[in-house]
Amino acid sequence: MFIGGTDVPQGSEIKRIKVSAAMQGQVRGRASEDILAFSEEDFETLSHPHNKALVISFLLNNIQIKGVLVDLGSSANVIRSTVVEQLGLLDQVIPTSRILNGFNMAGEATEGEITLHVNISDAVKDTRFHIIKGDIKYNALLGRPWIHNMNAVPSTLHQMMKFLTKDGIKMVYGEQHVAK
């Protein structure tokens, strides 16, 4: 989990956000015909019991990137610098430096940012990643910015993620054998 430095509201901004979120929640009245829900059938192919993270794959430049953590606790999308290097995308890196704070509040300096076309189940979204050179377990981490942009609902329990497209509900299954 990473908490992005300057993107995290501070002080009175927190109160404004909580109030506006409460007000927006009160005026919602539209129900969607497509409901993203999980059922017992979604358990059928899983090894039980498990306490695993949701790890998936996606396509970048028609190359499958495995070992991608979907993390609701992260306010940033992160990719390893070695992945960017191996894909030959170093010329697309925007040199910026930011400190991302992890769950233990230890800071990790970024090497820059890059926007990539992430393809999951033929749904393509431009996604901004912070590049980290340090040793992280996963090739990439998809945090709340990507999850919200996809209108996705991930479930670690069911080891899958569902999201709406113009063609209906798409499902992405986790790589349970990879997740720890």
Tab-separated table of C-alpha atoms in Angstrom:
chain	number	residue	atom	x	y	z
A	1	MET	CA	0.000	0.000	0.000
A	2	PHE	CA	1.245	3.452	-0.879
A	3	ILE	CA	-0.181	6.762	0.226
A	4	GLY	CA	0.714	9.454	-2.287
A	5	GLY	CA	2.411	12.462	-0.686
A	6	THR	CA	0.838	15.674	-1.948
A	7	ASP	CA	-2.365	14.037	-3.212
A	8	VAL	CA	-3.454	13.310	0.361
A	9	PRO	CA	-5.682	16.130	1.694
A	10	GLN	CA	-4.575	17.835	4.886
A	11	GLY	CA	-6.288	19.849	7.624
A	12	SER	CA	-9.471	21.679	6.631
A	13	GLU	CA	-9.459	20.019	3.187
A	14	ILE	CA	-10.402	16.748	4.887
A	15	LYS	CA	-13.505	18.315	6.436
A	16	ARG	CA	-14.581	19.830	3.103
A	17	ILE	CA	-14.200	16.513	1.334
A	18	LYS	CA	-16.155	14.609	3.989
A	19	VAL	CA	-18.980	17.145	3.926
A	20	SER	CA	-19.219	17.236	0.126
A	21	ALA	CA	-19.156	13.447	-0.043
A	22	ALA	CA	-21.997	13.248	2.457
A	23	MET	CA	-24.045	15.792	0.505
A	24	GLN	CA	-23.478	14.029	-2.797
A	25	GLY	CA	-24.446	10.717	-1.225
A	26	GLN	CA	-27.791	12.141	-0.114
A	27	VAL	CA	-28.851	13.229	-3.604
A	28	ARG	CA	-28.129	9.946	-5.358
A	29	GLY	CA	-31.294	8.391	-6.604
A	30	ARG	CA	-30.383	6.625	-9.830
A	31	ALA	CA	-30.032	2.854	-9.720
A	32	SER	CA	-28.058	1.036	-12.363
A	33	GLU	CA	-29.563	-1.899	-14.208
A	34	ASP	CA	-26.181	-3.640	-14.102
A	35	ILE	CA	-25.300	-4.549	-10.533
A	36	LEU	CA	-21.782	-5.585	-9.647
A	37	ALA	CA	-22.203	-8.331	-7.075
A	38	PHE	CA	-20.342	-11.450	-6.020
A	39	SER	CA	-21.963	-14.804	-5.297
A	40	GLU	CA	-21.201	-18.322	-4.089
A	41	GLU	CA	-20.602	-19.312	-7.724
A	42	ASP	CA	-17.593	-16.990	-7.740
A	43	PHE	CA	-15.950	-19.282	-5.147
A	44	GLU	CA	-16.123	-22.468	-7.229
A	45	THR	CA	-12.590	-22.477	-8.636
A	46	LEU	CA	-10.765	-21.132	-5.568
A	47	SER	CA	-8.532	-22.939	-3.120
A	48	HIS	CA	-10.064	-22.591	0.346
A	49	PRO	CA	-9.424	-21.141	2.815
A	50	HIS	CA	-7.249	-18.294	1.616
A	51	ASN	CA	-6.136	-14.868	2.758
A	52	LYS	CA	-4.557	-13.761	-0.498
A	53	ALA	CA	-4.208	-10.398	-2.165
A	54	LEU	CA	-5.796	-9.831	-5.576
A	55	VAL	CA	-3.019	-10.217	-8.152
A	56	ILE	CA	-3.872	-9.951	-11.859
A	57	SER	CA	-2.240	-9.481	-15.267
A	58	PHE	CA	-2.710	-6.748	-17.848
A	59	LEU	CA	-1.426	-5.862	-21.303
A	60	LEU	CA	1.008	-3.029	-22.029
A	61	ASN	CA	2.042	-2.632	-25.674
A	62	ASN	CA	0.630	-6.126	-26.356
A	63	ILE	CA	2.925	-7.625	-23.712
A	64	GLN	CA	1.383	-9.395	-20.738
A	65	ILE	CA	2.523	-7.974	-17.406
A	66	LYS	CA	2.002	-10.508	-14.628
A	67	GLY	CA	2.188	-9.985	-10.889
A	68	VAL	CA	0.068	-6.822	-10.684
A	69	LEU	CA	-1.432	-6.088	-7.262
A	70	VAL	CA	-4.888	-4.481	-7.100
A	71	ASP	CA	-4.730	-2.450	-3.877
A	72	LEU	CA	-7.711	-0.511	-2.522
A	73	GLY	CA	-5.440	0.840	0.211
A	74	SER	CA	-3.161	2.682	-2.200
A	75	SER	CA	-3.751	6.222	-3.433
A	76	ALA	CA	-1.156	5.786	-6.194
A	77	ASN	CA	-0.500	3.523	-9.168
A	78	VAL	CA	3.072	2.237	-9.063
A	79	ILE	CA	5.263	0.376	-11.560
A	80	ARG	CA	8.767	-1.031	-11.169
A	81	SER	CA	11.462	0.763	-13.133
A	82	THR	CA	12.708	-2.568	-14.504
A	83	VAL	CA	9.327	-3.132	-16.200
A	84	VAL	CA	9.529	0.288	-17.874
A	85	GLU	CA	13.107	-0.461	-18.975
A	86	GLN	CA	12.259	-3.921	-20.336
A	87	LEU	CA	9.372	-2.479	-22.368
A	88	GLY	CA	11.717	0.134	-23.868
A	89	LEU	CA	9.635	3.037	-22.567
A	90	LEU	CA	12.317	5.084	-20.798
A	91	ASP	CA	11.895	7.889	-23.357
A	92	GLN	CA	8.296	8.367	-22.133
A	93	VAL	CA	9.245	8.886	-18.479
A	94	ILE	CA	8.510	12.337	-17.074
A	95	PRO	CA	11.266	13.045	-14.554
A	96	THR	CA	9.608	13.966	-11.291
A	97	SER	CA	10.467	13.095	-7.754
A	98	ARG	CA	7.918	12.335	-5.103
A	99	ILE	CA	8.057	10.485	-1.834
A	100	LEU	CA	5.425	7.766	-1.545
A	101	ASN	CA	4.677	6.646	1.978
A	102	GLY	CA	3.992	2.961	2.577
A	103	PHE	CA	1.926	1.288	5.266
A	104	ASN	CA	4.838	1.594	7.691
A	105	MET	CA	5.152	5.287	6.686
A	106	ALA	CA	8.642	4.661	5.325
A	107	GLY	CA	9.219	6.878	2.314
A	108	GLU	CA	10.128	5.591	-1.137
A	109	ALA	CA	11.398	8.102	-3.693
A	110	THR	CA	9.981	7.811	-7.203
A	111	GLU	CA	12.101	7.894	-10.352
A	112	GLY	CA	9.437	9.716	-12.355
A	113	GLU	CA	5.990	9.239	-13.850
A	114	ILE	CA	4.703	7.577	-16.982
A	115	THR	CA	1.258	7.322	-18.549
A	116	LEU	CA	0.561	3.911	-20.065
A	117	HIS	CA	-2.355	2.339	-21.934
A	118	VAL	CA	-3.443	-0.419	-19.542
A	119	ASN	CA	-5.520	-3.102	-21.265
A	120	ILE	CA	-7.559	-5.437	-19.092
A	121	SER	CA	-10.188	-7.619	-20.788
A	122	ASP	CA	-10.155	-5.294	-23.817
A	123	ALA	CA	-10.939	-2.271	-21.630
A	124	VAL	CA	-8.119	0.224	-22.185
A	125	LYS	CA	-7.477	3.158	-19.847
A	126	ASP	CA	-4.645	5.649	-19.840
A	127	THR	CA	-3.091	5.246	-16.418
A	128	ARG	CA	-0.476	7.406	-14.709
A	129	PHE	CA	2.114	5.385	-12.808
A	130	HIS	CA	4.779	6.474	-10.349
A	131	ILE	CA	8.013	4.650	-11.146
A	132	ILE	CA	9.868	3.032	-8.261
A	133	LYS	CA	13.374	1.670	-8.521
A	134	GLY	CA	13.318	-0.030	-5.138
A	135	ASP	CA	12.667	-3.688	-4.537
A	136	ILE	CA	8.920	-4.239	-4.509
A	137	LYS	CA	7.276	-7.639	-4.684
A	138	TYR	CA	4.941	-6.897	-7.596
A	139	ASN	CA	5.649	-5.638	-11.114
A	140	ALA	CA	2.967	-2.988	-10.705
A	141	LEU	CA	0.379	-1.844	-8.217
A	142	LEU	CA	-3.032	-0.565	-9.319
A	143	GLY	CA	-4.441	1.691	-6.617
A	144	ARG	CA	-7.655	3.644	-6.149
A	145	PRO	CA	-7.002	6.079	-9.037
A	146	TRP	CA	-7.120	3.198	-11.525
A	147	ILE	CA	-9.848	1.260	-9.681
A	148	HIS	CA	-12.132	4.312	-9.650
A	149	ASN	CA	-11.325	5.223	-13.260
A	150	MET	CA	-12.349	1.691	-14.306
A	151	ASN	CA	-15.477	1.772	-12.104
A	152	ALA	CA	-14.178	-1.549	-10.850
A	153	VAL	CA	-15.144	-3.525	-7.775
A	154	PRO	CA	-12.312	-5.804	-6.644
A	155	SER	CA	-12.832	-8.650	-4.182
A	156	THR	CA	-9.878	-10.364	-2.564
A	157	LEU	CA	-12.250	-12.917	-1.040
A	158	HIS	CA	-13.551	-13.959	-4.464
A	159	GLN	CA	-10.163	-13.411	-6.159
A	160	MET	CA	-11.772	-11.410	-8.922
A	161	MET	CA	-12.695	-7.952	-10.042
A	162	LYS	CA	-15.800	-6.833	-11.898
A	163	PHE	CA	-16.366	-3.654	-13.868
A	164	LEU	CA	-18.948	-2.227	-16.235
A	165	THR	CA	-18.316	-1.624	-19.921
A	166	LYS	CA	-20.624	-0.607	-22.748
A	167	ASP	CA	-20.880	-4.343	-23.520
A	168	GLY	CA	-21.903	-5.294	-19.979
A	169	ILE	CA	-20.082	-6.613	-16.932
A	170	LYS	CA	-16.493	-7.808	-17.397
A	171	MET	CA	-14.741	-10.088	-14.927
A	172	VAL	CA	-11.018	-10.385	-14.272
A	173	TYR	CA	-9.808	-13.327	-12.239
A	174	GLY	CA	-6.915	-13.182	-9.832
A	175	GLU	CA	-3.809	-15.288	-10.147
A	176	GLN	CA	-4.306	-17.028	-6.818
A	177	HIS	CA	-1.163	-19.125	-7.276
A	178	VAL	CA	0.919	-15.906	-7.504
A	179	ALA	CA	-0.720	-13.974	-4.645
A	180	LYS	CA	0.642	-14.165	-1.134
